[in-house]
XYZ file of N, CA, C and O in Angstrom:
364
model
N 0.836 -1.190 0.000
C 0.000 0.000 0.000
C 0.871 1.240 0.000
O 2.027 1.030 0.365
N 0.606 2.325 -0.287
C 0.989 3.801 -0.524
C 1.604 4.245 1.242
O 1.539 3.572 2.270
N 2.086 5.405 1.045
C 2.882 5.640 1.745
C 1.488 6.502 2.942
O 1.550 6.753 4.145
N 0.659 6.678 2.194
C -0.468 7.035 2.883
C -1.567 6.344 3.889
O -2.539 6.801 4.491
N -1.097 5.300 3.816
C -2.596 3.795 3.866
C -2.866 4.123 4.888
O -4.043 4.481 4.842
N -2.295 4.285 6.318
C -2.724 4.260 7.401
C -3.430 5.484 7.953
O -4.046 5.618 9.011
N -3.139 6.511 6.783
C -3.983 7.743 7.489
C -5.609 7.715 7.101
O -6.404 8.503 7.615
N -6.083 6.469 5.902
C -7.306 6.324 5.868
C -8.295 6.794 7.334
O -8.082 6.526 8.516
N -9.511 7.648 6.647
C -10.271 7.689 7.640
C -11.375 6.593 7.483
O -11.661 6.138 6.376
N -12.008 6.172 8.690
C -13.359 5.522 8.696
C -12.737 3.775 8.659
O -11.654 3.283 8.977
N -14.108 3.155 8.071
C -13.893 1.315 8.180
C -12.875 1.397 7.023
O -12.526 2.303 6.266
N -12.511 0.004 7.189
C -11.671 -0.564 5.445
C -12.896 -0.796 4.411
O -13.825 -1.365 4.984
N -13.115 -0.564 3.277
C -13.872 -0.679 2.759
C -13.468 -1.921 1.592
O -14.035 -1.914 0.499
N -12.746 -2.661 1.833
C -12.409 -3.833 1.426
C -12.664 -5.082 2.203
O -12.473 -6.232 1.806
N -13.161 -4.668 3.469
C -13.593 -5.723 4.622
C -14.721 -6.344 4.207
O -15.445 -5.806 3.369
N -15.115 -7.993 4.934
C -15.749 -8.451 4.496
C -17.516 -8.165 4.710
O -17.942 -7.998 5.853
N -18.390 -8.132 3.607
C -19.608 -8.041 3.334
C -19.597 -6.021 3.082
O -20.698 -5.470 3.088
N -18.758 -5.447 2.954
C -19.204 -4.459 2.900
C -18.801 -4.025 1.609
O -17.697 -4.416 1.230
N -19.719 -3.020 0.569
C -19.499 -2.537 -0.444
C -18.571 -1.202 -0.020
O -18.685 -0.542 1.013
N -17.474 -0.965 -1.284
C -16.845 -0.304 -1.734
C -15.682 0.120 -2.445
O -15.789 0.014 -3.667
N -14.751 0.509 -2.077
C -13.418 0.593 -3.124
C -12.340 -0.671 -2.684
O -11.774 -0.875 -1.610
N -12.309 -1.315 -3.781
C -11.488 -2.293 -3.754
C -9.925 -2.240 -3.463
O -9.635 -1.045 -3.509
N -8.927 -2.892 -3.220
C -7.433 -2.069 -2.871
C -6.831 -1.570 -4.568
O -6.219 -0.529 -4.804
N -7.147 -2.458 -5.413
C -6.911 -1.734 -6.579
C -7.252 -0.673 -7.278
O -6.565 -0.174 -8.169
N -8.608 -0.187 -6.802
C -9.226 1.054 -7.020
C -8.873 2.175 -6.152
O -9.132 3.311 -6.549
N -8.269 1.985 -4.923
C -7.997 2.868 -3.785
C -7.222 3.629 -4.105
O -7.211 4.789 -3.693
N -6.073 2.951 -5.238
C -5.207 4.524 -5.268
C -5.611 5.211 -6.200
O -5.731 6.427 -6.050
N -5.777 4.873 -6.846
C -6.709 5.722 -8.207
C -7.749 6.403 -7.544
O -8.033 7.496 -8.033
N -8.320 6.080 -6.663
C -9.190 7.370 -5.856
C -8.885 8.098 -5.066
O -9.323 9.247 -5.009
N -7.688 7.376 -3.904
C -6.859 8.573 -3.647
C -6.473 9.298 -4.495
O -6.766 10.489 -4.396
N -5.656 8.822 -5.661
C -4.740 9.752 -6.392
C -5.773 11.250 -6.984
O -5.477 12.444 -7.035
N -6.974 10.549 -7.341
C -7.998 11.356 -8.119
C -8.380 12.734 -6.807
O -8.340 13.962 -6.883
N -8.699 11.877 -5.799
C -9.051 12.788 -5.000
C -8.144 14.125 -4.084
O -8.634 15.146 -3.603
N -6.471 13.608 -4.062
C -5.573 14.666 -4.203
C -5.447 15.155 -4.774
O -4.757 16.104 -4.402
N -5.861 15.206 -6.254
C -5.197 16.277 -7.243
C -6.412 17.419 -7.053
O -6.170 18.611 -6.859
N -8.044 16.731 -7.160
C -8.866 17.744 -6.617
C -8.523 18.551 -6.045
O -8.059 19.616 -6.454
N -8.790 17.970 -4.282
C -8.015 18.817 -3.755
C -6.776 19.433 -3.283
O -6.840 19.909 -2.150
N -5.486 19.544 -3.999
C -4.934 20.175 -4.528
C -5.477 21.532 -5.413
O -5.414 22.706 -5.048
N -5.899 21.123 -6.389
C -6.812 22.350 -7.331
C -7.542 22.923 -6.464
O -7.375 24.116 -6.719
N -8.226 22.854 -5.625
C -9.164 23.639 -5.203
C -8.633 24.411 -3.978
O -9.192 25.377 -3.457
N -7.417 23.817 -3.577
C -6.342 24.657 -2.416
C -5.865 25.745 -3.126
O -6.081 26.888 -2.722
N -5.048 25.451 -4.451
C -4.566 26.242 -5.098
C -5.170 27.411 -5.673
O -4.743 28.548 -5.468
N -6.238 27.116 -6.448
C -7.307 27.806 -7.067
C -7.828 28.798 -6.244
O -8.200 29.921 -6.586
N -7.827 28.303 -5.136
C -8.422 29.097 -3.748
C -7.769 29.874 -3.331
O -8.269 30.919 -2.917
N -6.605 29.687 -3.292
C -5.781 30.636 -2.093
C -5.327 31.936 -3.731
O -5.227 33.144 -3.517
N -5.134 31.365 -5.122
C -5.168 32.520 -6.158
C -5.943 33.843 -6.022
O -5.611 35.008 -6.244
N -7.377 33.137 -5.472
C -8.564 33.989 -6.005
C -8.665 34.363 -5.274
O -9.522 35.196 -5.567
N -8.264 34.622 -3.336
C -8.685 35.318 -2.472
C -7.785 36.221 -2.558
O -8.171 37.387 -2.467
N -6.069 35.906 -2.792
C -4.858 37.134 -3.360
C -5.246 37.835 -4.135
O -4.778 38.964 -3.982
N -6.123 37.716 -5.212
C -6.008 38.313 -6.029
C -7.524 39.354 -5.304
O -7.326 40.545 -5.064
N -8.430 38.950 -5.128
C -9.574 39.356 -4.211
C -8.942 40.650 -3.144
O -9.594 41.659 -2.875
N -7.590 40.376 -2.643
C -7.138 41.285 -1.946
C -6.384 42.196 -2.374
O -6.331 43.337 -1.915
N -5.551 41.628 -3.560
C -5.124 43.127 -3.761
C -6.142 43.756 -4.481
O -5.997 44.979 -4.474
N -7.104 43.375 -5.090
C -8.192 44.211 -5.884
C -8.850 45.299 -4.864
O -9.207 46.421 -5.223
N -8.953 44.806 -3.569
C -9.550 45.773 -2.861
C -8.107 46.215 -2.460
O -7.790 46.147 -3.647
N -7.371 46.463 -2.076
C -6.309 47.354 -2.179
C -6.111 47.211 -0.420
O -6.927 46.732 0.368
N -4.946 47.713 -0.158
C -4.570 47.614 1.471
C -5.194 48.518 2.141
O -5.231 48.428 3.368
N -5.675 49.341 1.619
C -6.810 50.616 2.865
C -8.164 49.382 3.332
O -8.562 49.122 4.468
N -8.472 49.003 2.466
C -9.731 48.000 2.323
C -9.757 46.307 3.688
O -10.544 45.766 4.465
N -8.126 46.124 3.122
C -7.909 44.660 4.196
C -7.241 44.813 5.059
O -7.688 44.163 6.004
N -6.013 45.534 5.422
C -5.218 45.650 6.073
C -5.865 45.849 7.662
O -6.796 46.553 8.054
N -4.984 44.946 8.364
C -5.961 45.131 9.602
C -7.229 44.088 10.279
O -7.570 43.710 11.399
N -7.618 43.918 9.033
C -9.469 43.218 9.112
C -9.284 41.934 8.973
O -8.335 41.413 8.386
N -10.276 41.325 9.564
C -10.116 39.687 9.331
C -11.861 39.353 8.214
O -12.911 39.996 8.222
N -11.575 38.460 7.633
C -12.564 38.576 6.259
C -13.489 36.988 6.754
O -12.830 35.969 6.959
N -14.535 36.981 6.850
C -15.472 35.841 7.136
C -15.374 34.716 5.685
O -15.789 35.128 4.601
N -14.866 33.482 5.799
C -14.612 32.541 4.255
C -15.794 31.875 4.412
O -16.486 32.055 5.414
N -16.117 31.096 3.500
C -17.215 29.489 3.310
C -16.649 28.690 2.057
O -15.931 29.436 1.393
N -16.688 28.157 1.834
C -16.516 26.843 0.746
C -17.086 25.708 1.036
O -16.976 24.900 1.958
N -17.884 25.808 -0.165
C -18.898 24.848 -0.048
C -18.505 23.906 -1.474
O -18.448 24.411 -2.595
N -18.214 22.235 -1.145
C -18.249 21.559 -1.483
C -18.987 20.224 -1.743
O -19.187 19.301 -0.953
N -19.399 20.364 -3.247
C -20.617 19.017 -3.371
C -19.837 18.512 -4.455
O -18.919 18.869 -5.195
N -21.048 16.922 -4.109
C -21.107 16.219 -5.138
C -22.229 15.885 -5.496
O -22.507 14.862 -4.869
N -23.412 16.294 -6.454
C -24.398 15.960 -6.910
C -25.085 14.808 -6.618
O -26.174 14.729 -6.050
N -24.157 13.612 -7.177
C -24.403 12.164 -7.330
C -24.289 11.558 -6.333
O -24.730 10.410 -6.272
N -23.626 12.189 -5.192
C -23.568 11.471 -3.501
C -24.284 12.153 -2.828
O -24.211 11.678 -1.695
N -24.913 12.952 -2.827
C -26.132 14.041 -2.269
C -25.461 14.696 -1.386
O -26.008 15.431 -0.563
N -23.924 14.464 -1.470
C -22.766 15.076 -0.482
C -22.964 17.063 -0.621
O -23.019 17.634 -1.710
N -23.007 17.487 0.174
C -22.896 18.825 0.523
C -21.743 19.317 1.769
O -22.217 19.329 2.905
N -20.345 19.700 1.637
C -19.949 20.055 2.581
C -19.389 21.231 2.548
O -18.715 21.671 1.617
N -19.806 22.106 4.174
C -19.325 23.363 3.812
C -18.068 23.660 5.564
O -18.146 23.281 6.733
N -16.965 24.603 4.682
C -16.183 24.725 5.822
C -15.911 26.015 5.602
O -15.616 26.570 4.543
N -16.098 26.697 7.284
C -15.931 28.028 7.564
C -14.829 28.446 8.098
O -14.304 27.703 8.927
N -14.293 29.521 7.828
C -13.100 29.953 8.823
C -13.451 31.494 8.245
O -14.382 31.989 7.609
N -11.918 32.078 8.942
C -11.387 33.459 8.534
C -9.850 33.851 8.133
O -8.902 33.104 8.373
N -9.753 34.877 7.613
C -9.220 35.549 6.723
C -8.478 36.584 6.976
O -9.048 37.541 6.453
N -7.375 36.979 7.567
C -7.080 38.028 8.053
C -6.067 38.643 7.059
O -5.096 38.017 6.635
N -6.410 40.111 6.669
C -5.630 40.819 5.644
C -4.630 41.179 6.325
O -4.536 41.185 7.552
N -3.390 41.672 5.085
C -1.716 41.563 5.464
C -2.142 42.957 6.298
O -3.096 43.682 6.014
N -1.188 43.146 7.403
C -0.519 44.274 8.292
C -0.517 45.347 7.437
O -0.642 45.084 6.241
N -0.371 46.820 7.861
C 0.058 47.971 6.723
C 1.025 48.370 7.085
O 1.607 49.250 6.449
């Protein structure tokens, strides 16, 4: 197994009577599912830089900014959303 195996969360889903990802399919869904998120770390942290300098340092500097990202998947009726904050650079 990958250098990852043990940080699986939840049951094995290769255990017996239960449906799901087989060990041959596992890395291919890990792999699939890091590069996601990867992209969406990356993509993310672009668009809030760029979000900040657009409003310019009179605008952030100082302030902490309320986030959400909300992540679905249609076909799993999956909806997840994670909140934090944002604090603009010092002046």
């Amino acid at each position: 197994m990958g250098k990852f195996a043990d940080r699986r969360a939840g049951p094995d889903p290769s255990a017996a009577g239960e449906e799901g990802i087989v060990d041959g399919d596992l890395n291919d869904f890990n792999m699939t599912m890091r590069k996601f998120l990867k992209q969406v770390g990356v993509t993310s942290q672009q668009a809030i830089e760029e979000a900040m300098r657009d409003a310019g340092a009179g605008k952030t500097a100082g302030r902490t900014f309320a986030a959400r990202v909300v992540l679905t998947i249609d076909e799993l009726d999956l909806a997840h959303t994670v909140e934090g904050r944002i604090s603009g650079k010092a002046e």
